[in-house]
C-alpha cells in the first residue's frame, strides 16, 4: 500500500504519470466519472482549510466517490484526548483513503503507520504540504512547459511555510533553479537546505529583497506570513507589510514570468495583479481538483493506475527523541523515534523520519 506523506513517497516517473492522468481528468471528465464509485474518502482536518479540504472532497465526488470527515477537531474525539493512532485505526474501518491535516510536523506519517488504508498528507505543521507542491509543479508545467531550467523565486515566510518547503524540494527534483527571498529570520530551514544539497546538489540563492532579483525570475511564488505558527516572541504586526508584490514591483518582472501563491493571501499579493495575464494563482487553485483526482485514483490503485516505482528510504530506530518541539514524536508518547539517513555524493546526514529536522 502506498501513502503520500512527503514528496519523497513518489518517484519523478510516478509524479509525471499523475500529471498525465490529471490532464485527462481535467479535459475528459466524463470518461473518468464513476472511477471511485463505492469508495469513501475521509478528510480529517485538525487545522483550518478551504482549498485543500474542499478540492479533495470535490475531486472525490467528481469521481463518483463520497467524502466524510471533520473540519473542526473540537467536534471530534481528539477533543476527548484520542490519539492519532487510534483515530487512524477507527477511520480505517469507515473509509478507503484518508487525507489528514494537522498542526504537528510528522502527524500524517503517524496516521499512515496506524491506518490500514492509503493516507495523504494535507499539511503537517510547518513541515510539508506535498499535494500543494504537486499542484504547483503541474501549474508551472502547464504555463511554462517544464520545470527544468526555470528560475523559481520563492518569497515570503519560508521558515514556517510548509507549501514553500515542499515546493522547493519539488522544483529541485525536476531541475528548476531556486532563489529564496525571505525577510531576515524567515529563511528556509536547514532541513530543507540539507535535502536540497545532499539529494539534488542544489545551493539556492538566498536574498532578502524581491526587487533585486525579480527581473531574472520565470516563476514568482509568493507566500503569506504564517502568523499562527510564530513563537510568542515574534510580533506578526511588526512583520506584516514588509514585503508586497504589486503592479509597481511587477514592472521589472519578465513579460512571461508567472505569479503563483498557494492562497490564502493576506496582504502580500495586491488585488490589482488579478487582471495581470502573468497571474496564475487562481488557475493554480483550480488545478487542485484534477491533480487530487489523479492522486486519489492512483493511490487507490484502480485498474492500471497502480504506482510501481516506490522510492526507498533508509529508516532506523533512533536512540533519542527529536529536538523539534513541534514534532509529533514529542506529543504522542507511544511513538518510537526514528531516523532517516540522507546520502549525498560524498557524505551523509541523519534526520528525524517524522519531521525531517536534521539531527545534530
Ligand atoms: C497553504 C497551507 O495550508 O499551508 N494553504 C493551502 O493549502 N493552499 C498555505 C497557507 O496557508 O499559507
mmCIF file of C-alpha atoms and ligand atoms in Angstrom:
data_model
loop_
_atom_site.group_PDB
_atom_site.id
_atom_site.type_symbol
_atom_site.label_atom_id
_atom_site.label_comp_id
_atom_site.label_asym_id
_atom_site.label_seq_id
_atom_site.Cartn_x
_atom_site.Cartn_y
_atom_site.Cartn_z
ATOM 1 C CA UNK A 1 0.000 0.000 0.000
ATOM 2 C CA UNK A 2 1.259 3.471 -0.865
ATOM 3 C CA UNK A 3 0.874 6.717 1.093
ATOM 4 C CA UNK A 4 1.697 10.290 0.154
ATOM 5 C CA UNK A 5 3.249 11.915 3.215
ATOM 6 C CA UNK A 6 6.113 13.836 1.612
ATOM 7 C CA UNK A 7 7.226 14.236 -1.989
ATOM 8 C CA UNK A 8 9.799 11.508 -1.246
ATOM 9 C CA UNK A 9 6.960 8.981 -1.443
ATOM 10 C CA UNK A 10 6.587 9.352 -5.205
ATOM 11 C CA UNK A 11 9.256 8.946 -7.867
ATOM 12 C CA UNK A 12 9.572 11.534 -10.634
ATOM 13 C CA UNK A 13 8.179 8.935 -13.013
ATOM 14 C CA UNK A 14 5.094 8.470 -10.845
ATOM 15 C CA UNK A 15 4.567 12.219 -10.485
ATOM 16 C CA UNK A 16 4.646 12.588 -14.264
ATOM 17 C CA UNK A 17 2.125 9.750 -14.573
ATOM 18 C CA UNK A 18 -0.153 11.514 -12.090
ATOM 19 C CA UNK A 19 0.135 14.728 -14.135
ATOM 20 C CA UNK A 20 -0.783 12.887 -17.334
ATOM 21 C CA UNK A 21 -3.814 11.440 -15.612
ATOM 22 C CA UNK A 22 -4.726 14.885 -14.203
ATOM 23 C CA UNK A 23 -4.625 16.276 -17.776
ATOM 24 C CA UNK A 24 -7.081 13.623 -18.875
ATOM 25 C CA UNK A 25 -9.311 14.074 -15.858
ATOM 26 C CA UNK A 26 -9.380 17.839 -16.436
ATOM 27 C CA UNK A 27 -10.232 17.648 -20.112
ATOM 28 C CA UNK A 28 -12.346 14.475 -20.358
ATOM 29 C CA UNK A 29 -14.092 14.271 -17.019
ATOM 30 C CA UNK A 30 -16.959 12.189 -18.416
ATOM 31 C CA UNK A 31 -14.563 9.306 -19.172
ATOM 32 C CA UNK A 32 -13.408 9.174 -15.584
ATOM 33 C CA UNK A 33 -16.506 9.875 -13.552
ATOM 34 C CA UNK A 34 -17.586 6.628 -11.966
ATOM 35 C CA UNK A 35 -13.994 5.709 -11.276
ATOM 36 C CA UNK A 36 -14.311 5.858 -7.476
ATOM 37 C CA UNK A 37 -17.883 4.573 -7.275
ATOM 38 C CA UNK A 38 -18.461 2.975 -3.875
ATOM 39 C CA UNK A 39 -15.242 4.450 -2.425
ATOM 40 C CA UNK A 40 -15.105 6.749 0.604
ATOM 41 C CA UNK A 41 -12.549 9.444 1.345
ATOM 42 C CA UNK A 42 -12.092 10.561 4.960
ATOM 43 C CA UNK A 43 -10.945 14.175 5.343
ATOM 44 C CA UNK A 44 -9.568 14.637 8.867
ATOM 45 C CA UNK A 45 -8.747 18.311 9.291
ATOM 46 C CA UNK A 46 -7.328 19.276 12.673
ATOM 47 C CA UNK A 47 -6.408 22.714 11.242
ATOM 48 C CA UNK A 48 -8.339 25.279 9.171
ATOM 49 C CA UNK A 49 -8.569 24.764 5.422
ATOM 50 C CA UNK A 50 -10.617 25.960 2.482
ATOM 51 C CA UNK A 51 -8.899 24.852 -0.719
ATOM 52 C CA UNK A 52 -7.276 21.615 0.363
ATOM 53 C CA UNK A 53 -10.302 20.050 2.018
ATOM 54 C CA UNK A 54 -12.898 21.284 -0.453
ATOM 55 C CA UNK A 55 -10.827 20.392 -3.528
ATOM 56 C CA UNK A 56 -10.204 16.889 -2.160
ATOM 57 C CA UNK A 57 -13.916 16.457 -1.483
ATOM 58 C CA UNK A 58 -14.779 17.882 -4.889
ATOM 59 C CA UNK A 59 -12.222 15.560 -6.524
ATOM 60 C CA UNK A 60 -13.714 12.500 -4.793
ATOM 61 C CA UNK A 61 -17.313 13.429 -5.636
ATOM 62 C CA UNK A 62 -16.422 14.068 -9.272
ATOM 63 C CA UNK A 63 -15.108 10.518 -9.476
ATOM 64 C CA UNK A 64 -18.459 9.361 -8.043
ATOM 65 C CA UNK A 65 -16.972 8.557 -4.669
ATOM 66 C CA UNK A 66 -18.019 10.199 -1.403
ATOM 67 C CA UNK A 67 -16.284 12.158 1.319
ATOM 68 C CA UNK A 68 -16.813 12.145 5.084
ATOM 69 C CA UNK A 69 -14.808 13.558 7.961
ATOM 70 C CA UNK A 70 -14.374 16.570 10.196
ATOM 71 C CA UNK A 71 -13.148 20.096 9.617
ATOM 72 C CA UNK A 72 -13.165 21.064 13.268
ATOM 73 C CA UNK A 73 -11.236 18.855 15.684
ATOM 74 C CA UNK A 74 -13.269 20.259 18.596
ATOM 75 C CA UNK A 75 -16.208 18.318 17.210
ATOM 76 C CA UNK A 76 -14.220 15.043 17.030
ATOM 77 C CA UNK A 77 -12.903 12.674 19.686
ATOM 78 C CA UNK A 78 -9.489 14.297 19.642
ATOM 79 C CA UNK A 79 -11.159 16.875 21.903
ATOM 80 C CA UNK A 80 -11.509 13.992 24.399
ATOM 81 C CA UNK A 81 -7.820 13.137 24.053
ATOM 82 C CA UNK A 82 -7.919 10.448 21.354
ATOM 83 C CA UNK A 83 -4.521 9.791 19.810
ATOM 84 C CA UNK A 84 -3.727 9.965 16.109
ATOM 85 C CA UNK A 85 -3.041 6.217 16.142
ATOM 86 C CA UNK A 86 -6.490 5.356 17.498
ATOM 87 C CA UNK A 87 -8.228 7.767 15.154
ATOM 88 C CA UNK A 88 -6.358 6.113 12.271
ATOM 89 C CA UNK A 89 -7.484 2.635 13.381
ATOM 90 C CA UNK A 90 -11.119 3.771 13.567
ATOM 91 C CA UNK A 91 -11.176 5.579 10.257
ATOM 92 C CA UNK A 92 -9.653 2.555 8.524
ATOM 93 C CA UNK A 93 -12.999 0.849 9.096
ATOM 94 C CA UNK A 94 -15.038 3.740 7.772
ATOM 95 C CA UNK A 95 -13.303 4.706 4.522
ATOM 96 C CA UNK A 96 -10.870 3.643 1.795
ATOM 97 C CA UNK A 97 -8.490 6.613 1.889
ATOM 98 C CA UNK A 98 -7.569 9.379 4.361
ATOM 99 C CA UNK A 99 -6.485 12.985 3.878
ATOM 100 C CA UNK A 100 -5.182 14.475 7.102
ATOM 101 C CA UNK A 101 -4.120 17.993 8.035
ATOM 102 C CA UNK A 102 -2.553 18.524 11.439
ATOM 103 C CA UNK A 103 -0.586 21.157 13.347
ATOM 104 C CA UNK A 104 2.233 18.772 14.370
ATOM 105 C CA UNK A 105 5.081 18.013 11.998
ATOM 106 C CA UNK A 106 5.067 14.330 11.121
ATOM 107 C CA UNK A 107 1.422 13.734 12.131
ATOM 108 C CA UNK A 108 0.458 12.387 8.695
ATOM 109 C CA UNK A 109 3.239 9.808 8.935
ATOM 110 C CA UNK A 110 1.725 8.585 12.211
ATOM 111 C CA UNK A 111 -1.681 8.310 10.577
ATOM 112 C CA UNK A 112 -0.121 6.277 7.758
ATOM 113 C CA UNK A 113 1.576 3.955 10.201
ATOM 114 C CA UNK A 114 -1.640 3.029 12.009
ATOM 115 C CA UNK A 115 -4.210 3.195 9.216
ATOM 116 C CA UNK A 116 -4.591 0.186 7.010
ATOM 117 C CA UNK A 117 -5.589 2.338 4.048
ATOM 118 C CA UNK A 118 -3.649 4.927 1.982
ATOM 119 C CA UNK A 119 -3.017 8.245 3.737
ATOM 120 C CA UNK A 120 -2.385 11.619 2.100
ATOM 121 C CA UNK A 121 -0.738 14.493 3.950
ATOM 122 C CA UNK A 122 -2.874 17.633 3.598
ATOM 123 C CA UNK A 123 -0.271 19.690 5.500
ATOM 124 C CA UNK A 124 1.534 18.884 8.761
ATOM 125 C CA UNK A 125 2.561 21.863 10.902
ATOM 126 C CA UNK A 126 5.282 23.898 9.257
ATOM 127 C CA UNK A 127 6.816 20.741 7.798
ATOM 128 C CA UNK A 128 5.378 19.898 4.408
ATOM 129 C CA UNK A 129 2.413 20.158 2.085
ATOM 130 C CA UNK A 130 3.175 17.721 -0.706
ATOM 131 C CA UNK A 131 -0.141 17.852 -2.582
ATOM 132 C CA UNK A 132 0.220 21.627 -2.844
ATOM 133 C CA UNK A 133 3.666 21.049 -4.379
ATOM 134 C CA UNK A 134 2.179 18.638 -6.939
ATOM 135 C CA UNK A 135 -0.368 21.288 -7.910
ATOM 136 C CA UNK A 136 2.358 23.943 -8.093
ATOM 137 C CA UNK A 137 4.605 21.812 -10.309
ATOM 138 C CA UNK A 138 1.634 20.918 -12.516
ATOM 139 C CA UNK A 139 0.753 24.616 -12.883
ATOM 140 C CA UNK A 140 4.344 25.571 -13.756
ATOM 141 C CA UNK A 141 4.423 22.857 -16.430
ATOM 142 C CA UNK A 142 1.030 23.936 -17.762
ATOM 143 C CA UNK A 143 2.089 27.572 -18.091
ATOM 144 C CA UNK A 144 5.799 27.280 -18.871
ATOM 145 C CA UNK A 145 6.048 23.841 -20.500
ATOM 146 C CA UNK A 146 8.552 22.453 -17.982
ATOM 147 C CA UNK A 147 10.102 22.959 -14.550
ATOM 148 C CA UNK A 148 13.569 22.120 -15.820
ATOM 149 C CA UNK A 149 15.674 25.223 -16.417
ATOM 150 C CA UNK A 150 13.108 27.571 -14.817
ATOM 151 C CA UNK A 151 14.321 30.104 -12.282
ATOM 152 C CA UNK A 152 11.808 29.875 -9.452
ATOM 153 C CA UNK A 153 11.782 32.603 -6.805
ATOM 154 C CA UNK A 154 10.011 31.521 -3.627
ATOM 155 C CA UNK A 155 9.379 34.526 -1.431
ATOM 156 C CA UNK A 156 7.845 35.359 1.908
ATOM 157 C CA UNK A 157 7.763 33.328 5.105
ATOM 158 C CA UNK A 158 9.977 30.421 4.107
ATOM 159 C CA UNK A 159 10.603 29.405 7.686
ATOM 160 C CA UNK A 160 7.101 28.389 8.688
ATOM 161 C CA UNK A 161 5.554 27.997 5.224
ATOM 162 C CA UNK A 162 5.119 24.274 4.588
ATOM 163 C CA UNK A 163 3.982 24.831 0.985
ATOM 164 C CA UNK A 164 7.295 26.606 0.325
ATOM 165 C CA UNK A 165 9.297 23.678 1.741
ATOM 166 C CA UNK A 166 7.611 21.068 -0.428
ATOM 167 C CA UNK A 167 7.745 23.299 -3.498
ATOM 168 C CA UNK A 168 11.495 23.953 -3.125
ATOM 169 C CA UNK A 169 12.163 20.206 -2.922
ATOM 170 C CA UNK A 170 9.909 19.551 -5.910
ATOM 171 C CA UNK A 171 11.458 22.268 -8.087
ATOM 172 C CA UNK A 172 14.973 20.983 -7.343
ATOM 173 C CA UNK A 173 13.952 17.417 -8.164
ATOM 174 C CA UNK A 174 12.644 18.441 -11.545
ATOM 175 C CA UNK A 175 15.689 20.536 -12.459
ATOM 176 C CA UNK A 176 14.482 24.078 -11.687
ATOM 177 C CA UNK A 177 16.819 26.684 -10.212
ATOM 178 C CA UNK A 178 15.814 28.081 -6.811
ATOM 179 C CA UNK A 179 16.051 31.616 -5.484
ATOM 180 C CA UNK A 180 14.817 32.084 -1.916
ATOM 181 C CA UNK A 181 13.669 35.573 -0.936
ATOM 182 C CA UNK A 182 12.781 35.883 2.741
ATOM 183 C CA UNK A 183 12.797 38.603 5.372
ATOM 184 C CA UNK A 184 15.571 38.289 7.969
ATOM 185 C CA UNK A 185 14.704 35.489 10.407
ATOM 186 C CA UNK A 186 12.243 33.837 7.996
ATOM 187 C CA UNK A 187 14.734 31.958 5.830
ATOM 188 C CA UNK A 188 14.082 28.404 4.714
ATOM 189 C CA UNK A 189 15.051 25.905 7.442
ATOM 190 C CA UNK A 190 18.215 23.853 7.435
ATOM 191 C CA UNK A 191 16.460 20.539 6.921
ATOM 192 C CA UNK A 192 15.189 21.739 3.529
ATOM 193 C CA UNK A 193 18.579 23.200 2.554
ATOM 194 C CA UNK A 194 20.291 19.972 3.571
ATOM 195 C CA UNK A 195 17.999 17.859 1.428
ATOM 196 C CA UNK A 196 18.384 20.262 -1.490
ATOM 197 C CA UNK A 197 22.154 19.985 -1.203
ATOM 198 C CA UNK A 198 22.515 16.267 -0.477
ATOM 199 C CA UNK A 199 19.788 14.883 -2.668
ATOM 200 C CA UNK A 200 19.752 17.299 -5.624
ATOM 201 C CA UNK A 201 23.101 19.126 -5.462
ATOM 202 C CA UNK A 202 21.321 22.477 -5.309
ATOM 203 C CA UNK A 203 22.521 25.567 -3.388
ATOM 204 C CA UNK A 204 19.676 28.100 -3.694
ATOM 205 C CA UNK A 205 20.488 31.792 -3.941
ATOM 206 C CA UNK A 206 19.338 33.407 -0.680
ATOM 207 C CA UNK A 207 18.130 37.021 -0.785
ATOM 208 C CA UNK A 208 16.042 39.405 1.279
ATOM 209 C CA UNK A 209 14.690 41.759 -1.431
ATOM 210 C CA UNK A 210 12.478 40.571 -4.282
ATOM 211 C CA UNK A 211 13.248 43.731 -6.292
ATOM 212 C CA UNK A 212 16.922 42.715 -6.522
ATOM 213 C CA UNK A 213 16.118 39.562 -8.482
ATOM 214 C CA UNK A 214 12.614 39.879 -9.917
ATOM 215 C CA UNK A 215 13.861 40.577 -13.457
ATOM 216 C CA UNK A 216 15.530 37.147 -13.619
ATOM 217 C CA UNK A 217 12.624 35.015 -12.401
ATOM 218 C CA UNK A 218 10.411 32.774 -14.534
ATOM 219 C CA UNK A 219 8.182 31.942 -11.575
ATOM 220 C CA UNK A 220 7.457 34.338 -8.710
ATOM 221 C CA UNK A 221 5.923 32.297 -5.903
ATOM 222 C CA UNK A 222 4.565 34.372 -3.013
ATOM 223 C CA UNK A 223 3.697 33.036 0.457
ATOM 224 C CA UNK A 224 1.878 34.689 3.332
ATOM 225 C CA UNK A 225 3.345 35.088 6.806
ATOM 226 C CA UNK A 226 2.297 32.024 8.794
ATOM 227 C CA UNK A 227 1.484 34.192 11.810
ATOM 228 C CA UNK A 228 -0.390 31.382 13.570
ATOM 229 C CA UNK A 229 2.878 29.420 13.787
ATOM 230 C CA UNK A 230 5.050 32.236 15.142
ATOM 231 C CA UNK A 231 6.554 31.759 18.585
ATOM 232 C CA UNK A 232 5.303 34.328 21.143
ATOM 233 C CA UNK A 233 8.441 36.487 20.805
ATOM 234 C CA UNK A 234 7.723 37.380 17.153
ATOM 235 C CA UNK A 235 5.111 40.079 16.636
ATOM 236 C CA UNK A 236 3.300 39.472 13.314
ATOM 237 C CA UNK A 237 2.177 43.125 13.246
ATOM 238 C CA UNK A 238 5.820 44.226 13.011
ATOM 239 C CA UNK A 239 6.394 41.918 10.066
ATOM 240 C CA UNK A 240 3.259 42.490 8.024
ATOM 241 C CA UNK A 241 3.707 44.768 5.054
ATOM 242 C CA UNK A 242 7.453 44.083 4.976
ATOM 243 C CA UNK A 243 7.062 42.648 1.513
ATOM 244 C CA UNK A 244 4.337 43.094 -1.076
ATOM 245 C CA UNK A 245 4.036 42.044 -4.688
ATOM 246 C CA UNK A 246 2.100 44.700 -6.583
ATOM 247 C CA UNK A 247 1.898 46.173 -10.096
ATOM 248 C CA UNK A 248 4.818 48.550 -9.486
ATOM 249 C CA UNK A 249 7.126 45.712 -8.404
ATOM 250 C CA UNK A 250 5.922 43.562 -11.325
ATOM 251 C CA UNK A 251 7.001 46.244 -13.815
ATOM 252 C CA UNK A 252 10.546 44.888 -13.542
ATOM 253 C CA UNK A 253 9.494 41.249 -13.992
ATOM 254 C CA UNK A 254 9.825 39.317 -17.257
ATOM 255 C CA UNK A 255 6.806 39.702 -19.553
ATOM 256 C CA UNK A 256 6.305 35.928 -19.489
ATOM 257 C CA UNK A 257 7.007 35.354 -15.787
ATOM 258 C CA UNK A 258 4.156 33.813 -13.809
ATOM 259 C CA UNK A 259 2.892 34.793 -10.377
ATOM 260 C CA UNK A 260 1.891 31.994 -8.030
ATOM 261 C CA UNK A 261 0.561 31.796 -4.468
ATOM 262 C CA UNK A 262 -0.810 28.767 -2.576
ATOM 263 C CA UNK A 263 -3.504 31.074 -1.084
ATOM 264 C CA UNK A 264 -4.979 32.315 1.148
ATOM 265 C CA UNK A 265 -3.390 35.729 0.590
ATOM 266 C CA UNK A 266 -3.379 38.273 3.352
ATOM 267 C CA UNK A 267 -1.528 41.459 2.403
ATOM 268 C CA UNK A 268 1.462 40.237 0.411
ATOM 269 C CA UNK A 269 -0.161 39.995 -3.037
ATOM 270 C CA UNK A 270 -2.042 43.040 -4.363
ATOM 271 C CA UNK A 271 -5.520 42.563 -5.834
ATOM 272 C CA UNK A 272 -4.544 44.809 -8.756
ATOM 273 C CA UNK A 273 -2.446 41.882 -10.075
ATOM 274 C CA UNK A 274 -5.507 39.661 -10.542
ATOM 275 C CA UNK A 275 -6.012 41.092 -14.047
ATOM 276 C CA UNK A 276 -2.328 40.731 -14.982
ATOM 277 C CA UNK A 277 -2.014 37.871 -17.516
ATOM 278 C CA UNK A 278 1.010 36.683 -15.555
ATOM 279 C CA UNK A 279 -1.171 35.890 -12.512
ATOM 280 C CA UNK A 280 -1.514 32.097 -12.291
ATOM 281 C CA UNK A 281 -2.764 31.690 -8.729
ATOM 282 C CA UNK A 282 -6.424 31.106 -9.463
ATOM 283 C CA UNK A 283 -5.537 28.534 -12.123
ATOM 284 C CA UNK A 284 -3.207 27.015 -9.541
ATOM 285 C CA UNK A 285 -6.034 26.589 -7.043
ATOM 286 C CA UNK A 286 -8.355 25.251 -9.776
ATOM 287 C CA UNK A 287 -5.701 22.661 -10.664
ATOM 288 C CA UNK A 288 -6.115 21.324 -7.136
ATOM 289 C CA UNK A 289 -9.126 19.327 -8.300
ATOM 290 C CA UNK A 290 -7.707 17.361 -11.290
ATOM 291 C CA UNK A 291 -4.346 16.794 -9.589
ATOM 292 C CA UNK A 292 -6.039 15.498 -6.440
ATOM 293 C CA UNK A 293 -8.413 13.358 -8.526
ATOM 294 C CA UNK A 294 -5.410 11.759 -10.205
ATOM 295 C CA UNK A 295 -3.631 11.240 -6.886
ATOM 296 C CA UNK A 296 -6.696 9.641 -5.265
ATOM 297 C CA UNK A 297 -7.208 7.284 -8.201
ATOM 298 C CA UNK A 298 -3.515 6.345 -8.234
ATOM 299 C CA UNK A 299 -3.297 5.655 -4.502
ATOM 300 C CA UNK A 300 -6.466 3.584 -4.609
ATOM 301 C CA UNK A 301 -4.676 1.525 -7.249
ATOM 302 C CA UNK A 302 -7.666 1.488 -9.510
ATOM 303 C CA UNK A 303 -7.208 -0.608 -12.626
ATOM 304 C CA UNK A 304 -3.978 0.106 -14.476
ATOM 305 C CA UNK A 305 -3.052 3.091 -12.305
ATOM 306 C CA UNK A 306 -1.043 1.153 -9.749
ATOM 307 C CA UNK A 307 2.047 3.096 -8.687
ATOM 308 C CA UNK A 308 5.050 0.907 -9.406
ATOM 309 C CA UNK A 309 8.207 2.863 -8.662
ATOM 310 C CA UNK A 310 8.364 3.336 -4.877
ATOM 311 C CA UNK A 311 11.438 5.336 -3.848
ATOM 312 C CA UNK A 312 13.340 3.733 -0.963
ATOM 313 C CA UNK A 313 14.200 5.488 2.310
ATOM 314 C CA UNK A 314 16.760 4.408 4.905
ATOM 315 C CA UNK A 315 14.823 4.341 8.188
ATOM 316 C CA UNK A 316 16.178 3.177 11.580
ATOM 317 C CA UNK A 317 15.151 3.334 15.245
ATOM 318 C CA UNK A 318 16.545 6.486 16.916
ATOM 319 C CA UNK A 319 18.470 6.447 20.180
ATOM 320 C CA UNK A 320 16.762 9.611 21.489
ATOM 321 C CA UNK A 321 13.726 11.817 20.911
ATOM 322 C CA UNK A 322 13.596 14.530 18.267
ATOM 323 C CA UNK A 323 14.780 18.060 19.195
ATOM 324 C CA UNK A 324 11.899 19.734 17.370
ATOM 325 C CA UNK A 325 9.217 20.597 19.968
ATOM 326 C CA UNK A 326 6.558 20.577 17.235
ATOM 327 C CA UNK A 327 7.489 17.078 16.055
ATOM 328 C CA UNK A 328 4.635 14.636 16.593
ATOM 329 C CA UNK A 329 7.002 12.243 18.404
ATOM 330 C CA UNK A 330 7.162 14.789 21.256
ATOM 331 C CA UNK A 331 3.368 14.840 21.584
ATOM 332 C CA UNK A 332 2.213 11.253 21.144
ATOM 333 C CA UNK A 333 4.111 9.235 23.734
ATOM 334 C CA UNK A 334 3.590 5.754 22.214
ATOM 335 C CA UNK A 335 5.698 6.710 19.176
ATOM 336 C CA UNK A 336 9.189 5.351 18.899
ATOM 337 C CA UNK A 337 11.506 7.997 17.406
ATOM 338 C CA UNK A 338 13.028 7.010 14.064
ATOM 339 C CA UNK A 339 15.753 8.428 11.872
ATOM 340 C CA UNK A 340 16.285 8.651 8.170
ATOM 341 C CA UNK A 341 19.728 8.685 6.565
ATOM 342 C CA UNK A 342 20.156 11.099 3.674
ATOM 343 C CA UNK A 343 23.078 10.216 1.457
ATOM 344 C CA UNK A 344 24.770 12.853 -0.675
ATOM 345 C CA UNK A 345 27.586 12.244 -3.152
ATOM 346 C CA UNK A 346 30.312 12.438 -0.518
ATOM 347 C CA UNK A 347 28.691 12.447 2.908
ATOM 348 C CA UNK A 348 25.506 11.550 4.704
ATOM 349 C CA UNK A 349 23.360 13.115 7.434
ATOM 350 C CA UNK A 350 20.682 11.837 9.761
ATOM 351 C CA UNK A 351 17.236 13.371 10.079
ATOM 352 C CA UNK A 352 14.108 12.661 12.110
ATOM 353 C CA UNK A 353 11.979 10.319 9.987
ATOM 354 C CA UNK A 354 8.807 12.168 11.080
ATOM 355 C CA UNK A 355 9.534 15.925 10.871
ATOM 356 C CA UNK A 356 12.737 15.616 8.795
ATOM 357 C CA UNK A 357 14.681 18.027 11.046
ATOM 358 C CA UNK A 358 18.398 17.250 10.910
ATOM 359 C CA UNK A 359 19.882 15.509 13.945
ATOM 360 C CA UNK A 360 22.981 17.166 15.285
HETATM 361 C C1 LIG B 1 -1.382 26.603 2.477
HETATM 362 C C2 LIG B 1 -1.255 25.806 3.760
HETATM 363 O O1 LIG B 1 -2.242 25.442 4.381
HETATM 364 O O2 LIG B 1 -0.108 25.537 4.118
HETATM 365 N N1 LIG B 1 -2.716 26.715 2.042
HETATM 366 C C3 LIG B 1 -3.177 25.823 1.129
HETATM 367 O O3 LIG B 1 -3.345 24.662 1.415
HETATM 368 N N2 LIG B 1 -3.359 26.272 -0.115
HETATM 369 C C4 LIG B 1 -0.691 27.901 2.521
HETATM 370 C C5 LIG B 1 -1.011 28.848 3.633
HETATM 371 O O4 LIG B 1 -1.867 28.599 4.485
HETATM 372 O O5 LIG B 1 -0.372 29.900 3.653
#
